[in-house]
Coordinates of C-alpha atoms and ligand atoms in Angstrom, one line a residue:
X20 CA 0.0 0.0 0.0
X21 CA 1.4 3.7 -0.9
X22 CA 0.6 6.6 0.2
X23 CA 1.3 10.0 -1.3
X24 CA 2.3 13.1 1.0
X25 CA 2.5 16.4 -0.6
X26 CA 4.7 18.4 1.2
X27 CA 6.0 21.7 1.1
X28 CA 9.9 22.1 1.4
X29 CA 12.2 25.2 0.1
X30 CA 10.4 27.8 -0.8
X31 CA 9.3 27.4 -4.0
X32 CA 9.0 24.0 -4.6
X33 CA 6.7 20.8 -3.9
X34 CA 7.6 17.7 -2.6
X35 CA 5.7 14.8 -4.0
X36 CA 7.1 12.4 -1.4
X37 CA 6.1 8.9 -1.7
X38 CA 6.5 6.6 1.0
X39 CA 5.5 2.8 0.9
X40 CA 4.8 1.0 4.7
X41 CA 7.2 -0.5 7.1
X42 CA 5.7 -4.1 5.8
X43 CA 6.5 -3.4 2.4
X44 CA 10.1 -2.3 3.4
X45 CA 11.0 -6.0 5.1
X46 CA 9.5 -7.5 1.5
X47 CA 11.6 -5.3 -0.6
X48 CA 14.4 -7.2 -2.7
X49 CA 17.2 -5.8 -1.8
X50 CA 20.0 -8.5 -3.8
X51 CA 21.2 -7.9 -7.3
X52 CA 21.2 -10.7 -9.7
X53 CA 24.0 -13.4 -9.6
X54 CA 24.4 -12.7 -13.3
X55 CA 24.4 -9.9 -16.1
X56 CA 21.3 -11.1 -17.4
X57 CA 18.6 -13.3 -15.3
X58 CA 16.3 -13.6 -18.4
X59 CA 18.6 -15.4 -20.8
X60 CA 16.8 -18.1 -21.5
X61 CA 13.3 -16.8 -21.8
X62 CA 12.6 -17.1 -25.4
X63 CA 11.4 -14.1 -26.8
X64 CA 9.1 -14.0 -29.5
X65 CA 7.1 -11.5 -31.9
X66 CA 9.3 -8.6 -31.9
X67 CA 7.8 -5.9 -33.5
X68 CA 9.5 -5.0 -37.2
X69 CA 10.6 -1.0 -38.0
X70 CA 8.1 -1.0 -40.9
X71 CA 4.8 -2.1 -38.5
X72 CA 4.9 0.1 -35.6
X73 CA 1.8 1.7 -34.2
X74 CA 2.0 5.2 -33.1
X75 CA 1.1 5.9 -29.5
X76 CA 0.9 8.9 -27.8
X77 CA 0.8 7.2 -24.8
X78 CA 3.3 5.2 -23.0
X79 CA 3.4 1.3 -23.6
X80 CA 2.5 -0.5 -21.0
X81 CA 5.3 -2.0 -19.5
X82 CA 3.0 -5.0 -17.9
X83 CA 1.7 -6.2 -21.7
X84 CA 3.6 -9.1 -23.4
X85 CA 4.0 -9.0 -26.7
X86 CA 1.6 -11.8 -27.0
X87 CA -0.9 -9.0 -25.9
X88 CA -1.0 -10.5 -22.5
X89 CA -1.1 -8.6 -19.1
X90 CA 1.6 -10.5 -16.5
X91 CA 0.0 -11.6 -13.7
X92 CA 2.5 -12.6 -11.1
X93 CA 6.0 -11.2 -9.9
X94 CA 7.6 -14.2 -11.4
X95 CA 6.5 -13.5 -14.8
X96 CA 8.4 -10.4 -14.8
X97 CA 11.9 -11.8 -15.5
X98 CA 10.5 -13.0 -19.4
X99 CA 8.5 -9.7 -19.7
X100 CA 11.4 -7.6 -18.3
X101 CA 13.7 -9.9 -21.3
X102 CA 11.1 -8.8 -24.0
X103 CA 11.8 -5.2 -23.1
X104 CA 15.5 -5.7 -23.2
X105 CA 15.0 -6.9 -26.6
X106 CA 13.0 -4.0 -27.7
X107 CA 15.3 -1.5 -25.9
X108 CA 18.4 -3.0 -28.0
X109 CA 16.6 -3.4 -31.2
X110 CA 15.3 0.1 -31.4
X111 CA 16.8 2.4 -28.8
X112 CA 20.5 1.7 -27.6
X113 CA 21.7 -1.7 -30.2
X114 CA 22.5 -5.1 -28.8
X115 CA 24.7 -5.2 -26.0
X116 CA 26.3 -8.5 -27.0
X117 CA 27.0 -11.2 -24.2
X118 CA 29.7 -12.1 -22.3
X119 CA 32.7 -12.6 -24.8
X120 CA 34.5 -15.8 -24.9
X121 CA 37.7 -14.8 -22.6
X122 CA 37.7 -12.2 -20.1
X123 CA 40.8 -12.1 -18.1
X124 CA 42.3 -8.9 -15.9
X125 CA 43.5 -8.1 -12.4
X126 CA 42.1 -6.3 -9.4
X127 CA 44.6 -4.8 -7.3
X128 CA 44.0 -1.7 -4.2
X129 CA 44.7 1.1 -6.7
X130 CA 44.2 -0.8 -10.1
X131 CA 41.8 -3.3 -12.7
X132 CA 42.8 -4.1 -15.7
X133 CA 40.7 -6.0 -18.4
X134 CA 41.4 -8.1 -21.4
X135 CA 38.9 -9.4 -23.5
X136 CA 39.2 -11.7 -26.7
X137 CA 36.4 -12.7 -28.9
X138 CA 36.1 -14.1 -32.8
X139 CA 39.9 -13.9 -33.4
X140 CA 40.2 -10.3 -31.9
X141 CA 41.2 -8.7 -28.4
X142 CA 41.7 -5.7 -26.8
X143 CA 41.7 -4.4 -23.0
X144 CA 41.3 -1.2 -20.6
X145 CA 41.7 -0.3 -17.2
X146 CA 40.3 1.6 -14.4
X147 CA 41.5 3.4 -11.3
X148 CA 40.7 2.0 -8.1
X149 CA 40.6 4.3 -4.5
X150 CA 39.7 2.3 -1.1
X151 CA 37.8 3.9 1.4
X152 CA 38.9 3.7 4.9
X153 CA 38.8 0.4 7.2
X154 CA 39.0 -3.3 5.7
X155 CA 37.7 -4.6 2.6
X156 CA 36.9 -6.5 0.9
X157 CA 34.1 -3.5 -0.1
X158 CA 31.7 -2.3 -2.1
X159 CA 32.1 -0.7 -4.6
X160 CA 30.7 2.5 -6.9
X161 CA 32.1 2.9 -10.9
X162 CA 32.0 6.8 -11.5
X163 CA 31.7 6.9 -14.5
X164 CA 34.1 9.7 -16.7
X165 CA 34.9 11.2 -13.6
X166 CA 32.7 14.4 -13.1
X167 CA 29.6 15.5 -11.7
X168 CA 30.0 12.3 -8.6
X169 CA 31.3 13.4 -5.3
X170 CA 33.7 10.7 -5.0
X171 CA 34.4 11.8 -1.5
X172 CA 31.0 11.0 -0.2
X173 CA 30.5 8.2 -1.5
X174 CA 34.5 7.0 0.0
X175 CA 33.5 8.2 3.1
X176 CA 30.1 6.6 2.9
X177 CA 32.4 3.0 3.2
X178 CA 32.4 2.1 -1.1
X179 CA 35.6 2.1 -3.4
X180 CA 35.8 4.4 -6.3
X181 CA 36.4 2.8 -9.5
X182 CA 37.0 5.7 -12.0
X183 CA 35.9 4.1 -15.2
X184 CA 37.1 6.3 -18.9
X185 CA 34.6 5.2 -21.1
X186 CA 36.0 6.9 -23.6
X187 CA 38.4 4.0 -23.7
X188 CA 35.1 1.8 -24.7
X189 CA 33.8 3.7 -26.9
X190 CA 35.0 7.2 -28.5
X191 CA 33.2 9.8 -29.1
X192 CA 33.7 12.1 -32.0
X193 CA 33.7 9.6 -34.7
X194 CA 30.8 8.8 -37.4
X195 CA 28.8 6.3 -36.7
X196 CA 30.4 4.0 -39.4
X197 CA 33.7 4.0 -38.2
X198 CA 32.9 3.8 -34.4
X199 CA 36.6 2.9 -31.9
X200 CA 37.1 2.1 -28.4
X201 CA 37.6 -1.5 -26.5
X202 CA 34.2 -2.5 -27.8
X203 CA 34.4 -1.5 -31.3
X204 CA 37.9 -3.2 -31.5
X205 CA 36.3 -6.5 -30.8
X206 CA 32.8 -5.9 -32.4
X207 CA 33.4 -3.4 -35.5
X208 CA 33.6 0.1 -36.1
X209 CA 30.6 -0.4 -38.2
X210 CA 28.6 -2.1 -35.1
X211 CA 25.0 -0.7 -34.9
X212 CA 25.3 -0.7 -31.2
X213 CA 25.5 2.9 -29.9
X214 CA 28.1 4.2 -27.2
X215 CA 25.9 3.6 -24.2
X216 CA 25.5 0.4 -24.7
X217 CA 29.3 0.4 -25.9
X218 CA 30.1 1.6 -21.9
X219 CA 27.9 -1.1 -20.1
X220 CA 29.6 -3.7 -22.1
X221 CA 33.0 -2.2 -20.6
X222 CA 31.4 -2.2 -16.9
X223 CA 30.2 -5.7 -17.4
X224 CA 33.3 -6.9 -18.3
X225 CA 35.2 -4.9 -15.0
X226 CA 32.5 -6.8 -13.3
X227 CA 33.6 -10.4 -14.6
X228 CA 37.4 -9.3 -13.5
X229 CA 36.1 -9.0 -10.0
X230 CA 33.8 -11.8 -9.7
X231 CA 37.1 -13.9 -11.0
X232 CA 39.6 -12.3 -9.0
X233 CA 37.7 -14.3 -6.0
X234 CA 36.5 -10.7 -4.7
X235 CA 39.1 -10.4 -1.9
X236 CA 39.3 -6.4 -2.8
X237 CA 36.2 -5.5 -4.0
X238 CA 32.8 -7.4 -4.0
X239 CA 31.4 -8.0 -6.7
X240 CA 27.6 -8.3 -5.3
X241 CA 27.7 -5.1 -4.2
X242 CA 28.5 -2.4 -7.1
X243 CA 27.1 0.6 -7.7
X244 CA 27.2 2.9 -10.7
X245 CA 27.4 6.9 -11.2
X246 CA 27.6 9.7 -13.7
X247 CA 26.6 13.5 -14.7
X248 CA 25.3 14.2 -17.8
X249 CA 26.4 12.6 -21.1
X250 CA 28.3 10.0 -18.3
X251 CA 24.6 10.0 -16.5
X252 CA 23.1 8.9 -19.9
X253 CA 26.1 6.3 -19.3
X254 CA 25.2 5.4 -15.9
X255 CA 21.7 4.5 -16.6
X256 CA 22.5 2.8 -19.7
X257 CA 25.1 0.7 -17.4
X258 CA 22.7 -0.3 -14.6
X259 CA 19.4 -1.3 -16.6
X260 CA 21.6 -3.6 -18.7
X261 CA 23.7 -5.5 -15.6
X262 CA 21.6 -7.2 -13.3
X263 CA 24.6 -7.4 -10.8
X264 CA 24.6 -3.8 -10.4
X265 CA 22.9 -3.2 -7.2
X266 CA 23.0 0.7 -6.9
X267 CA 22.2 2.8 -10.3
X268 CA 22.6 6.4 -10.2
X269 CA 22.7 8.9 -13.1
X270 CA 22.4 12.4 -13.0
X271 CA 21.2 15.0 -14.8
X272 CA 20.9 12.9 -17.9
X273 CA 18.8 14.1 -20.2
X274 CA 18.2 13.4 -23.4
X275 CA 19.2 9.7 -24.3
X276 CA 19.1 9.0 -20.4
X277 CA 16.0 8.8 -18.3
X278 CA 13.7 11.0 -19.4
X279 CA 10.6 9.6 -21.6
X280 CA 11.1 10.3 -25.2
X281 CA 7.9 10.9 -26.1
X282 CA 8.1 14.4 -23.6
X283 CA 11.0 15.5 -24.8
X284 CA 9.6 17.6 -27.9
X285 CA 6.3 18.9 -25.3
X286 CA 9.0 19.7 -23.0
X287 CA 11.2 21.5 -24.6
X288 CA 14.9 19.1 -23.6
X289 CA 17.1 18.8 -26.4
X290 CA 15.7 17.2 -29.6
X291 CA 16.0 13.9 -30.2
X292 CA 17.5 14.3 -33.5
X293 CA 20.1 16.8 -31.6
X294 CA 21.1 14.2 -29.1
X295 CA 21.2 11.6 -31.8
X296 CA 23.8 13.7 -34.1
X297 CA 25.6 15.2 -31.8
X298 CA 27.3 11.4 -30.6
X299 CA 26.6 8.0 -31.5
X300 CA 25.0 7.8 -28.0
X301 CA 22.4 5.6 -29.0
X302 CA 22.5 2.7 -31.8
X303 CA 22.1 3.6 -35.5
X304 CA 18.3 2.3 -35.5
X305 CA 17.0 5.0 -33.1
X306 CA 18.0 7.4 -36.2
X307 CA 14.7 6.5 -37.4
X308 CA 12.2 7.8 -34.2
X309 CA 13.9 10.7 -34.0
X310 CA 10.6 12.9 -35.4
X311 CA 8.3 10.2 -34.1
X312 CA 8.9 8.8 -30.6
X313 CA 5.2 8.1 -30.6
X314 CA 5.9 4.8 -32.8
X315 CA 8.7 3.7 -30.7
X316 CA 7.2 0.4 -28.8
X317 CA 9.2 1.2 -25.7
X318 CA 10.1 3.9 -23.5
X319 CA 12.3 4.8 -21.1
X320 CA 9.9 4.1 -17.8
X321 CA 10.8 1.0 -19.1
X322 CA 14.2 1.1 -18.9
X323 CA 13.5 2.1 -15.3
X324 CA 11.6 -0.7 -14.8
X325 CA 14.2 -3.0 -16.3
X326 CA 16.4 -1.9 -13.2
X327 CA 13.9 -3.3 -10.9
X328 CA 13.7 -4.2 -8.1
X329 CA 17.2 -3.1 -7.5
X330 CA 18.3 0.4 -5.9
X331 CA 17.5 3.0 -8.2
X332 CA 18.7 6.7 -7.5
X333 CA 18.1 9.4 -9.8
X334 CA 19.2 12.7 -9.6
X335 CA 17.9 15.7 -11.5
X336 CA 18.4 19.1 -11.9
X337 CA 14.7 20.9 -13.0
X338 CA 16.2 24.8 -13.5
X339 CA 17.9 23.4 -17.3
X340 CA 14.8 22.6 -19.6
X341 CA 17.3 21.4 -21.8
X342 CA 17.5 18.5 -19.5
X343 CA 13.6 17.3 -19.9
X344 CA 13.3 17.0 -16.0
X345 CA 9.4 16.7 -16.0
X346 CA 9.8 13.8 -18.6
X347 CA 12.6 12.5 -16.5
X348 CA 9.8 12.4 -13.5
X349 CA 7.1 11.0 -15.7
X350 CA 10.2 8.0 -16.7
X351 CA 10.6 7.6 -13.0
X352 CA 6.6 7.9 -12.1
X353 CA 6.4 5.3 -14.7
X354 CA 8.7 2.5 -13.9
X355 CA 7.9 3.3 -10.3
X356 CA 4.6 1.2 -11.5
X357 CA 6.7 -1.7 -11.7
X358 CA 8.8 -1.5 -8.5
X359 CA 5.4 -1.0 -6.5
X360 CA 3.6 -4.2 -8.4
X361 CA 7.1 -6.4 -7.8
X362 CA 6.9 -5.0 -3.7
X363 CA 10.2 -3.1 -4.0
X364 CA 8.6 0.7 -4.1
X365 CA 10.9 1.9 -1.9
X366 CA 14.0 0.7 -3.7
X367 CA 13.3 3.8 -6.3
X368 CA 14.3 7.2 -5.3
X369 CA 13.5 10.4 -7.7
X370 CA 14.8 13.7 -6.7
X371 CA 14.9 16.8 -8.4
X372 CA 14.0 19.0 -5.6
X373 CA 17.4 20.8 -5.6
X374 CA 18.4 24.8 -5.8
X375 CA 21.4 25.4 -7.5
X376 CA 20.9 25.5 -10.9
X377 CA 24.1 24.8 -12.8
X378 CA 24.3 21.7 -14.9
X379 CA 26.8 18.8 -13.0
X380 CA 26.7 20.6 -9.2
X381 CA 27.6 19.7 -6.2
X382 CA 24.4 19.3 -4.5
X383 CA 23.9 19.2 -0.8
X384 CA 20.3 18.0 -0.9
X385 CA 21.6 14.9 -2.4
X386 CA 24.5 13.9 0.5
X387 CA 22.1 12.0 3.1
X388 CA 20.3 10.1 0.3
X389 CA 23.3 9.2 -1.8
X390 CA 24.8 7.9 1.6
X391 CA 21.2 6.3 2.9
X392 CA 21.0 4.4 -0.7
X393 CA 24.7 3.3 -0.5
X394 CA 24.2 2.4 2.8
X395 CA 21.1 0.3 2.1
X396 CA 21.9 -1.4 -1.4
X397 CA 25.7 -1.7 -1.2
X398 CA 26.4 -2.0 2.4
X399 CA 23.9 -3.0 3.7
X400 CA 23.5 -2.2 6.8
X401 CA 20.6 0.8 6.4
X402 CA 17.1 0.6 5.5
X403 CA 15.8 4.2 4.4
X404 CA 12.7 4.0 1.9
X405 CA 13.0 5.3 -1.2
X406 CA 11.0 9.0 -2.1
X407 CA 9.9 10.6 -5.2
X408 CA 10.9 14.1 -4.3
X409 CA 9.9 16.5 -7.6
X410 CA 10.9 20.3 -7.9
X411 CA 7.4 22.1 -8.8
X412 CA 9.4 23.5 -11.7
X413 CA 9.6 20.2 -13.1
X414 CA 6.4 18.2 -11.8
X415 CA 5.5 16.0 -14.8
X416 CA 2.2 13.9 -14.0
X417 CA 2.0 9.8 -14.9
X418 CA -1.5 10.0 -15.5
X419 CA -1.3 12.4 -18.8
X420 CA 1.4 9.4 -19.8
X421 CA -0.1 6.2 -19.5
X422 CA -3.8 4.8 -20.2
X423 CA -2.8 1.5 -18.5
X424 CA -3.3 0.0 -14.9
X425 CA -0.9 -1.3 -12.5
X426 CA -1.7 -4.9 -11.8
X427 CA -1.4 -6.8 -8.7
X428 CA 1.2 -9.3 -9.3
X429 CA 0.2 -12.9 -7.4
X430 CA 3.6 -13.9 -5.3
X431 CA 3.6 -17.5 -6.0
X432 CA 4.6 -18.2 -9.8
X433 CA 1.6 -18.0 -12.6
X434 CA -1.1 -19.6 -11.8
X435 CA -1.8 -22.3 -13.5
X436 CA -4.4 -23.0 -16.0
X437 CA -7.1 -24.9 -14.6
X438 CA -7.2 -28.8 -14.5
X439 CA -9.8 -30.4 -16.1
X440 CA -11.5 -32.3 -13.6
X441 CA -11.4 -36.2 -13.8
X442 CA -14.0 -37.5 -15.4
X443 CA -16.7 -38.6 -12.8
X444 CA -17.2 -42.0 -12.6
X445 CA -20.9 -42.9 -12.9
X446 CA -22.1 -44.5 -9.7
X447 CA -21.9 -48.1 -10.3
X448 CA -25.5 -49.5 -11.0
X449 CA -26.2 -52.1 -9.1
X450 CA -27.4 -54.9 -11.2
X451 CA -31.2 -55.6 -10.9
X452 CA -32.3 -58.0 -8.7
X453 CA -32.8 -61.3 -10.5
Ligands
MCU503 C1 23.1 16.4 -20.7 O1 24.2 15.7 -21.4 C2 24.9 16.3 -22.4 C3 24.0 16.9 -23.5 O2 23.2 15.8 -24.0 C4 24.8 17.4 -24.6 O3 24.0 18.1 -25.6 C5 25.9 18.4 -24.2 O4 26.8 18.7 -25.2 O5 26.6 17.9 -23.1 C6 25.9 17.4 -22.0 C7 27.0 17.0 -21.1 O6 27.4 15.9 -21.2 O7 27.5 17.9 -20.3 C8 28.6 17.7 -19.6

C-alpha cells in the first residue's frame, strides 16, 4: 500500500514524497542478480518490425507481453522484463552482446585491468581503483568519466571508487560507421550498437574481472554505478543492462538518459534528432524515431523498470529545460509502476528538488540520500525507503502518460491454468435384482 504526502519544502517547490509501509520495506528485494542477465533463456518472440509500428501517444504499457497478454504474477516479470531488453536493444540503444568468450584482468587496491578476446580479436582497458577507509573486501561504486559524482562521499560513505574512462570503450567524436574504443575493436567500427550500450559492455566486463579475481578487494555483489550528464546517460545505460549492479545512479541525464522520449519535444529538452547527431549515444536504429517517438514500442519508464527491483537513485536538476526534467519524472513515475507491483517501491528514489541551478553541481540536498541508498543497497547495513521528491518546476504527472493500470502481481509463480477435472465415474448401477 502507498501513500502520497505532498509536502512543502524550500520555498518554492513541492515535494511529492512517496512513502510505501514499514511491511512493504521488510518485503523489498534488496540482492542484485548473480548474473548480467537473469532472463537469458526466456525465449522471446514477436518482436515488432521497423516498418509495422503503431504510433502511441501514450506510454506502452510495461506490464503487456508481446503476446498482448497482461503478467499476472511477480515471477512472470523476469520473461517480460527480457522482452523489453529486446525491444530496448533493437530500437533504442543496439544489442549489448553477451559475455565474450575470454575475459581475463587483475584487481589490485589502486588498479583493474581487463582483457577481453572474442572471434579472433582482443583488446583491453583499465580503471583506477581508490579504497575507502577500514577493511575490505568492499563495495564498490564505478564513476563513470569522472565528473559530476562526489567521489568523496560516496569513500567516506564506506564504497571504493572505480573511475571508469569510457572513452576507452567507446570514443566519441567519430561517425557512426567508423565507431573505436575496446568495444568497437572487438565488435566493429561499423557495429549498430550505440556508445551507451558500448560503456555497459565495458562495466560488465570490469564486473567479470572482479567476480574472477575471488573478490578479496572489492565485491562483486555489491557495485554501484554513477555519472553527470552525457556519463549520466552512461550510468543509466550501465545499470538497466547488468543485473549485478545493485546501486544505479545517473544524474542530470537528459536526453538519451532517463527522461521519456515521447516528452522531450512537449518539453522542450534537447531534440531527439540533436542528441542523436551530436554522438553515437544511442545505436544507429533510433535514427529512425527521431521525429516520431510516438511509434517507438518502448520507452524509457521502461528502462526504469528493467532496473527493478534493485536500488534506483536518480538525480535531476529541474532549473535546465534542456535537460527534460518533467519527462525524467514521468520515466521515474512510470517504472515506479513496476517496482510498487514487484513489492520493492521503496528501492526507487526520484529527486529533483534541488536549488542550484548549474548543470553537474555539487548538490547538498543529495548527500544524506546518496549515503542512505549506499548504505542500504551496497552496504547493507541501512534501511531508508526510497522517495519521489519533484521540484514544482519540473512536476510531470503519470496520468497524462499512461492509459494502463498497475496490476497486482500474485507472489507465487503464474497460476496455473485450470485442471480439467477427472472424469466422474458414474455411480456403479447395481445390477437388478434377479
Ligand atoms: C546532458 O548531457 C549532455 C548533452 O546531451 C549534450 O548536448 C551536451 O553537449 O553535453 C551534455 C553533457 O554531457 O555535459 C557535460
Amino acid at each position: 500500500v502507498a501513500l502520497a504526502v505532498a509536502a512543502l519544502t524550500v520555498a518554492g517547490s513541492v515535494s511529492v514524497v512517496a512513502r510505501t509501509t514499514t511491511a512493504q520495506a521488510a518485503a523489498d528485494v534488496l540482492a542484485a542478480a548473480a548474473v548480467e542477465d537473469e532472463g537469458a533463456d526466456c525465449a522471446v518472440s514477436g518482436l515488432p518490425d521497423l516498418g509495422s509500428l503503431p504510433t502511441n501517444a501514450k506510454l506502452p504499457d510495461p506490464f503487456k507481453k508481446l503476446n498482448g497478454a497482461t503478467i499476472t504474477a511477480k515471477s512472470d516479470w523476469r520473461c517480460r522484463r527480457a522482452e523489453i531488453k529486446e525491444l530496448a536493444e533493437k530500437f533504442v540503444f543496439g544489442e549489448k552482446p553477451a559475455k565474450p568468450a575470454t575475459v581475463t584482468g587483475t584487481v589490485s587496491t589502486t588498479n583493474i585491468t581487463v582483457n577481453v578476446s572474442h572471434n579472433g580479436r582482443s583488446s583491453s582497458f583499465s580503471a583506477r581503483v581508490e579504497l575507502p577507509s577500514g577493511t575490505g573486501p568492499f563495495p564498490a561504486v564505478v564513476v563513470v568519466g569522472g565528473f559530476g559524482a562526489d567521489t568523496a562521499t560516496i569513500r567516506a560513505a564506506g564504497a571504493a571508487v572505480i573511475s571508469y574512462d569510457p572513452l576507452a570503450v567507446g570514443r566519441e567524436g567519430t561517425p557512426r560507421n567508423n565507431k573505436q574504443g575496446a568495444f568497437y575493436s572487438i565488435y566493429g567500427s561499423s557495429s549498430s550498437t550505440g556508445l551507451l550500450a558500448a560503456w555497459g559492455w565495458g562495466v560488465s566486463r570490469i564486473i567479470d574481472v572482479i567476480e574472477q579475481s575471488g573478490t578479496t578487494i572489492l565485491k562483486s555483489d555489491a557495485m554501484g554505478v554513477t555519472g553527470c550528464s552525457r556519463y549520466g546517460k552512461g550510468a543509466f545505460a550501465i545499470g538497466v543492462f547488468d543485473q549485478r549492479i545493485a546501486l544505479t545512479m545517473p544524474i542530470e541525464s537528459g536526453s538519451a538518459g532517463v527522461p521519456i522520449f515521447r516528452g522531450i519535444p512537449g518539453e522542450g529538452a534537447q531534440s531527439l534528432s540533436s542528441a542523436y547527431g551530436e554522438q553515437p549515444w544511442l545505436g544507429d536504429e533510433f535514427g529512425s524515431f527521431t521525429g516520431s517517438p510516438n511509434r517507438l514500442p518502448v520507452d524509457t519508464h521502461e528502462m526504469v523498470a528493467m532496473v527493478a527491483p534493485r536500488g534506483l537513485f536518480i538525480m535531476d536538476n529541474p532549473h535546465i529545460a534542456n535537460l527534460g526534467p518533467r519527462s525524467a519524472s514521468v520515466a521515474a513515475l512510470g517504472g515506479a509502476e513496476v517496482y510498487k507491483a514487484l513489492g520493492a517501491g521503496d528501492n526507487i528514489t526520484y529527486w529533483s528538488d534541488v536549488q542550484d541551478g548549474s548543470h553537474c553541481a555539487n548538490r547538498p540536498e543529495w548527500r544524506t540520500p546518496l549515503q542512505n541508498n549506499i548504505r542500504k543497497f551496497l552496504l547493507k547495513t541501512g534501511n531508508e525507503p526510497g522517495a519521489i521528491r519533484i521540484h514544482s518546476k519540473a512536476l510531470g504527472r503519470l496520468a497524462d502518460w499512461r492509459d494502463w493500470q498497475t496490476p497486482a502481481l500474485a507472489d507465487g509463480p503464474t497460476t496455473p491454468p485450470p485442471t480439467t477435472p477427472p472424469p466422474t465415474t458414474p455411480p456403479p448401477t447395481t445390477p437388478p435384482p434377479t
